[in-house]
Every structure is written in C-alpha cells, then in structure tokens.
Amino acid sequence: MSQKILLVEDDPSTAEFIATGLTEEGFVVDHAANGRDGLFLATDGSYHCIVLDRTLPGLDGMAVLAALRGAGINTPVIILSALGSTEDRIKGLTSGSDDYLVKPFAFAELLARVRLLTRRHSAAEGPETVLRCAELEMDLLSRRVKRGSRNIELQPREFRLLEFLLRHVDQVVTRTMLLEGVWDYHFDPGTNVIDVHLSRLRKKIDEGEARPLLHTVRGAGYRIGAEP
C-alpha cells in the first residue's frame, strides 16, 4: 500500500515541484495551500509524514505543529523554511518537528528525509536488522560488518556513519544530512570531521576490492552503491 504524504505549502510552484516528485516516487500526496486546511487534513492521523512550510497564510507552520502535538498526533513532520539560522533550526526542532530543511533544497535530500521518517513511522514494517549493499553487509544486532567473507572492524562513529549510508543506498547523501543524522549537529561546525571519517571508512570497506562502493559525488555529497 502506498504511503500518504501531506504537503502544506502555499507557494504553487514549490508545491507542484514537491508533489510531482513524491508522486513519481510512489507516494500518495495530498496538498493544502494554507495552515488551516493543512491542520484540518492532518488531524485524521492517516498520513505517514507531513511536509510543512513554516510561513503559511491563515495559520503559520509553527502554530499548525503546536496544534498537532497538543492533540496527541505524532505523525512525523518535516519543516520547510527559508529561515536557516541555528536559532531557527533549534526552535523548529524543539517545537515538535522531526526534521528541519532549509530552502532552497535539493529534492533528493527531501526525498531521503521523507523516506527515513516514513520508514520509522510505518507500524506495518518490521524493524530492519541487516543492511546490505552489494556484498557489504551490516548486522545491527550483532554489530558485525563484513564484505564478502572479510570481517571489517569499525569504531562506533564509523559504524553509525556506515549505517546511515546503508539506509540510503544509491542515494546522494549531503554533508548536512550526515552532520544531522550521524553527529546530531544541526549546524555546520566548520571542521573536516566528515572527510576524516569517510576517508577511514572508505579504506576499510573498499581497499583491496575490485570495485569501490563508497563514492564522492562532486558538488553534492556522497553515495554508497555499485557504480551504474
């Protein structure tokens, strides 16, 4: 059964862009162009994820979010906003949203975040315990990683980094996604922490192998997967 997404966005071109993209990826998308209509639709609790613009006519996104959480509706919410300061992000996340994406954004990044939240929210889907990419395998219960018959020893942060990548196989993962998903940073600390850990991880999973699995996508981010 297709997963349902509620998009609450007042800008027609942005709404069409997002709705078309999500529909092409197999989601069922309902759209509301203002906060009041968005809140009315959201209260039936049937959605797997809500993509919510922060600045809306009628009732702004933060008020919609507060009303939903006050009513006990825990549907995952991604806030979209042109406000991207650290304070704005913190306010959005501490007000009950599950994610915060700053405009302008790449659709691939929004899609990855929607998929992650819908996967977490879906009660029908059992928990994943083994993640795979080609011959690379990660067992989340035993915390063992191997490529083919070769065991790979990872430090805790490397394990978390690889887990995040394996949950987005063949998708471009941006630096922002890694900072938020692996380091719990909702701002860029201005260090090379990602590059250092990715370099170590690449050596451990790709060194001596006939084909690399961890790729740098110039100007966009990183991708784990076999080359097309």
CSV table of C-alpha atoms in Angstrom, one decimal:
chain,number,residue,atom,x,y,z
A,1,MET,CA,0.0,0.0,0.0
A,2,SER,CA,1.3,3.4,-0.9
A,3,GLN,CA,2.4,5.8,1.8
A,4,LYS,CA,0.5,9.0,2.3
A,5,ILE,CA,2.2,12.4,2.5
A,6,LEU,CA,0.5,15.6,3.5
A,7,LEU,CA,2.2,18.7,1.9
A,8,VAL,CA,1.3,22.0,3.4
A,9,GLU,CA,2.9,24.7,1.2
A,10,ASP,CA,1.4,28.0,-0.1
A,11,ASP,CA,3.8,28.6,-3.0
A,12,PRO,CA,2.2,27.0,-6.1
A,13,SER,CA,5.5,26.3,-7.9
A,14,THR,CA,7.2,24.8,-4.9
A,15,ALA,CA,4.1,22.7,-4.1
A,16,GLU,CA,3.9,21.4,-7.6
A,17,PHE,CA,7.6,20.6,-7.7
A,18,ILE,CA,7.5,18.6,-4.4
A,19,ALA,CA,4.1,16.9,-5.1
A,20,THR,CA,5.2,15.8,-8.6
A,21,GLY,CA,8.5,14.4,-7.3
A,22,LEU,CA,7.0,12.5,-4.4
A,23,THR,CA,4.2,11.1,-6.6
A,24,GLU,CA,6.8,9.9,-9.1
A,25,GLU,CA,8.5,8.1,-6.2
A,26,GLY,CA,5.3,6.2,-5.4
A,27,PHE,CA,3.8,8.3,-2.6
A,28,VAL,CA,0.2,9.5,-2.4
A,29,VAL,CA,0.3,13.2,-1.9
A,30,ASP,CA,-2.4,15.5,-0.5
A,31,HIS,CA,-1.8,19.2,-0.7
A,32,ALA,CA,-3.1,22.1,1.4
A,33,ALA,CA,-2.2,25.7,0.5
A,34,ASN,CA,-2.7,27.2,3.9
A,35,GLY,CA,-2.3,26.3,7.6
A,36,ARG,CA,-5.9,25.9,8.5
A,37,ASP,CA,-6.6,23.5,5.7
A,38,GLY,CA,-3.4,21.7,6.5
A,39,LEU,CA,-4.3,21.3,10.1
A,40,PHE,CA,-7.8,20.0,9.2
A,41,LEU,CA,-6.4,17.3,6.9
A,42,ALA,CA,-3.6,16.4,9.4
A,43,THR,CA,-5.9,15.7,12.3
A,44,ASP,CA,-7.3,12.5,10.7
A,45,GLY,CA,-3.9,10.8,11.6
A,46,SER,CA,-3.8,8.8,8.3
A,47,TYR,CA,-0.5,10.3,7.0
A,48,HIS,CA,2.9,8.7,7.2
A,49,CYS,CA,4.7,12.1,7.0
A,50,ILE,CA,3.8,15.8,6.9
A,51,VAL,CA,5.9,18.2,4.9
A,52,LEU,CA,5.1,21.6,6.5
A,53,ASP,CA,6.1,25.1,5.3
A,54,ARG,CA,6.9,27.3,8.2
A,55,THR,CA,5.4,30.5,6.8
A,56,LEU,CA,1.8,30.0,5.8
A,57,PRO,CA,-1.3,32.1,5.4
A,58,GLY,CA,-4.2,31.6,7.8
A,59,LEU,CA,-2.1,29.7,10.4
A,60,ASP,CA,1.7,29.5,10.3
A,61,GLY,CA,3.5,26.3,10.3
A,62,MET,CA,4.7,26.5,13.9
A,63,ALA,CA,1.1,27.0,15.1
A,64,VAL,CA,0.0,24.0,13.0
A,65,LEU,CA,2.7,21.9,14.5
A,66,ALA,CA,1.8,23.0,18.1
A,67,ALA,CA,-1.8,22.2,17.5
A,68,LEU,CA,-1.0,18.7,16.2
A,69,ARG,CA,1.3,17.8,19.0
A,70,GLY,CA,-1.1,19.3,21.5
A,71,ALA,CA,-3.8,16.9,20.1
A,72,GLY,CA,-1.5,13.9,20.5
A,73,ILE,CA,-0.9,13.5,16.8
A,74,ASN,CA,2.6,12.2,16.4
A,75,THR,CA,2.9,12.0,12.6
A,76,PRO,CA,6.5,12.8,11.6
A,77,VAL,CA,6.8,16.4,10.4
A,78,ILE,CA,9.5,18.0,8.2
A,79,ILE,CA,9.5,21.7,8.4
A,80,LEU,CA,10.5,23.6,5.3
A,81,SER,CA,11.7,27.2,5.9
A,82,ALA,CA,13.8,29.9,4.3
A,83,LEU,CA,14.9,30.7,7.9
A,84,GLY,CA,18.1,28.8,8.4
A,85,SER,CA,19.9,30.2,11.4
A,86,THR,CA,20.9,27.9,14.2
A,87,GLU,CA,18.3,29.6,16.4
A,88,ASP,CA,15.6,29.0,13.8
A,89,ARG,CA,16.5,25.3,13.4
A,90,ILE,CA,16.6,24.8,17.2
A,91,LYS,CA,13.2,26.4,17.6
A,92,GLY,CA,11.7,24.2,14.9
A,93,LEU,CA,13.2,21.0,16.2
A,94,THR,CA,12.4,21.7,19.9
A,95,SER,CA,8.8,22.6,19.0
A,96,GLY,CA,8.0,19.1,18.0
A,97,SER,CA,9.2,18.6,14.4
A,98,ASP,CA,11.2,15.6,13.4
A,99,ASP,CA,13.3,17.4,10.8
A,100,TYR,CA,14.1,20.9,9.5
A,101,LEU,CA,15.1,21.6,5.9
A,102,VAL,CA,16.2,25.0,4.7
A,103,LYS,CA,15.0,26.4,1.4
A,104,PRO,CA,16.3,26.2,-1.3
A,105,PHE,CA,16.9,22.5,-1.1
A,106,ALA,CA,17.6,19.6,-3.4
A,107,PHE,CA,14.7,17.3,-4.0
A,108,ALA,CA,16.9,14.3,-3.5
A,109,GLU,CA,17.6,15.4,0.1
A,110,LEU,CA,13.9,16.0,0.9
A,111,LEU,CA,13.1,12.6,-0.6
A,112,ALA,CA,15.8,10.9,1.5
A,113,ARG,CA,14.4,12.5,4.7
A,114,VAL,CA,10.8,11.6,3.8
A,115,ARG,CA,11.8,8.0,3.2
A,116,LEU,CA,13.7,7.9,6.5
A,117,LEU,CA,10.8,9.2,8.6
A,118,THR,CA,8.1,7.1,6.8
A,119,ARG,CA,10.2,4.0,7.4
A,120,ARG,CA,10.4,4.8,11.1
A,121,HIS,CA,6.7,5.6,11.4
A,122,SER,CA,5.3,2.7,9.5
A,123,ALA,CA,4.0,0.2,12.1
A,124,ALA,CA,3.4,-2.4,9.5
A,125,GLU,CA,7.0,-2.7,8.6
A,126,GLY,CA,9.2,-4.8,10.9
A,127,PRO,CA,12.5,-3.4,12.2
A,128,GLU,CA,15.5,-3.9,9.9
A,129,THR,CA,18.3,-5.8,11.5
A,130,VAL,CA,20.5,-6.4,8.5
A,131,LEU,CA,21.5,-3.7,6.0
A,132,ARG,CA,23.2,-4.6,2.7
A,133,CYS,CA,24.8,-3.0,-0.4
A,134,ALA,CA,26.2,-5.5,-2.9
A,135,GLU,CA,28.4,-7.9,-0.9
A,136,LEU,CA,28.7,-5.5,2.0
A,137,GLU,CA,26.6,-6.5,5.0
A,138,MET,CA,25.9,-4.9,8.4
A,139,ASP,CA,24.2,-6.8,11.2
A,140,LEU,CA,22.6,-4.3,13.5
A,141,LEU,CA,22.0,-6.8,16.3
A,142,SER,CA,25.5,-8.3,16.5
A,143,ARG,CA,27.1,-5.1,15.3
A,144,ARG,CA,29.2,-7.0,12.8
A,145,VAL,CA,30.2,-5.8,9.4
A,146,LYS,CA,31.6,-7.8,6.6
A,147,ARG,CA,32.3,-7.5,2.9
A,148,GLY,CA,32.1,-11.0,1.3
A,149,SER,CA,34.0,-13.2,3.7
A,150,ARG,CA,36.1,-10.4,5.1
A,151,ASN,CA,35.2,-9.0,8.6
A,152,ILE,CA,35.5,-5.3,9.0
A,153,GLU,CA,36.2,-3.7,12.4
A,154,LEU,CA,34.6,-0.3,12.8
A,155,GLN,CA,34.8,2.3,15.5
A,156,PRO,CA,31.4,3.4,17.0
A,157,ARG,CA,31.2,6.6,14.9
A,158,GLU,CA,32.3,4.7,11.8
A,159,PHE,CA,29.6,2.2,12.4
A,160,ARG,CA,26.9,4.9,12.8
A,161,LEU,CA,28.2,6.6,9.6
A,162,LEU,CA,28.1,3.4,7.6
A,163,GLU,CA,24.6,2.6,9.0
A,164,PHE,CA,23.3,6.0,7.8
A,165,LEU,CA,24.8,5.5,4.3
A,166,LEU,CA,23.4,1.9,4.1
A,167,ARG,CA,19.9,3.3,4.9
A,168,HIS,CA,20.3,5.5,1.8
A,169,VAL,CA,21.8,3.0,-0.7
A,170,ASP,CA,22.2,4.5,-4.2
A,171,GLN,CA,21.0,7.9,-2.9
A,172,VAL,CA,23.1,11.1,-2.7
A,173,VAL,CA,23.7,12.0,0.9
A,174,THR,CA,24.7,15.6,1.6
A,175,ARG,CA,27.0,16.9,4.2
A,176,THR,CA,24.1,18.4,6.1
A,177,MET,CA,22.3,15.1,6.2
A,178,LEU,CA,25.5,13.4,7.7
A,179,LEU,CA,26.0,16.2,10.2
A,180,GLU,CA,22.4,15.9,11.4
A,181,GLY,CA,22.0,12.1,11.1
A,182,VAL,CA,25.4,10.9,12.4
A,183,TRP,CA,26.8,13.7,14.6
A,184,ASP,CA,23.5,15.3,15.7
A,185,TYR,CA,24.7,18.7,14.6
A,186,HIS,CA,22.0,21.0,13.3
A,187,PHE,CA,24.6,23.4,12.1
A,188,ASP,CA,27.9,23.2,10.3
A,189,PRO,CA,30.8,23.3,12.8
A,190,GLY,CA,33.2,24.2,10.0
A,191,THR,CA,35.6,21.2,10.5
A,192,ASN,CA,36.7,18.3,8.3
A,193,VAL,CA,35.2,15.7,10.6
A,194,ILE,CA,33.1,14.2,7.8
A,195,ASP,CA,36.1,14.0,5.4
A,196,VAL,CA,38.3,12.3,8.0
A,197,HIS,CA,35.7,9.6,9.0
A,198,LEU,CA,34.7,9.0,5.4
A,199,SER,CA,38.4,8.5,4.4
A,200,ARG,CA,38.8,6.0,7.2
A,201,LEU,CA,35.6,4.2,6.3
A,202,ARG,CA,36.5,4.1,2.6
A,203,LYS,CA,39.8,2.4,3.3
A,204,LYS,CA,38.1,-0.2,5.5
A,205,ILE,CA,35.4,-1.2,3.0
A,206,ASP,CA,37.0,-0.5,-0.4
A,207,GLU,CA,40.7,-1.0,0.0
A,208,GLY,CA,41.9,-4.1,-1.9
A,209,GLU,CA,38.4,-4.6,-3.5
A,210,ALA,CA,37.9,-4.8,-7.3
A,211,ARG,CA,35.1,-2.2,-7.2
A,212,PRO,CA,34.5,0.7,-4.8
A,213,LEU,CA,31.2,1.1,-3.1
A,214,LEU,CA,31.7,4.5,-1.4
A,215,HIS,CA,31.7,7.3,-3.8
A,216,THR,CA,32.1,11.1,-3.7
A,217,VAL,CA,29.5,13.0,-5.8
A,218,ARG,CA,31.3,16.2,-6.7
A,219,GLY,CA,29.4,19.3,-5.5
A,220,ALA,CA,26.6,17.2,-4.0
A,221,GLY,CA,27.7,14.8,-1.3
A,222,TYR,CA,28.4,11.0,-1.1
A,223,ARG,CA,26.7,7.8,-2.2
A,224,ILE,CA,27.1,4.2,-1.3
A,225,GLY,CA,26.3,1.7,-4.0
A,226,ALA,CA,27.8,-0.1,-7.0
A,227,GLU,CA,28.7,2.1,-9.9
A,228,PRO,CA,26.0,2.1,-12.6
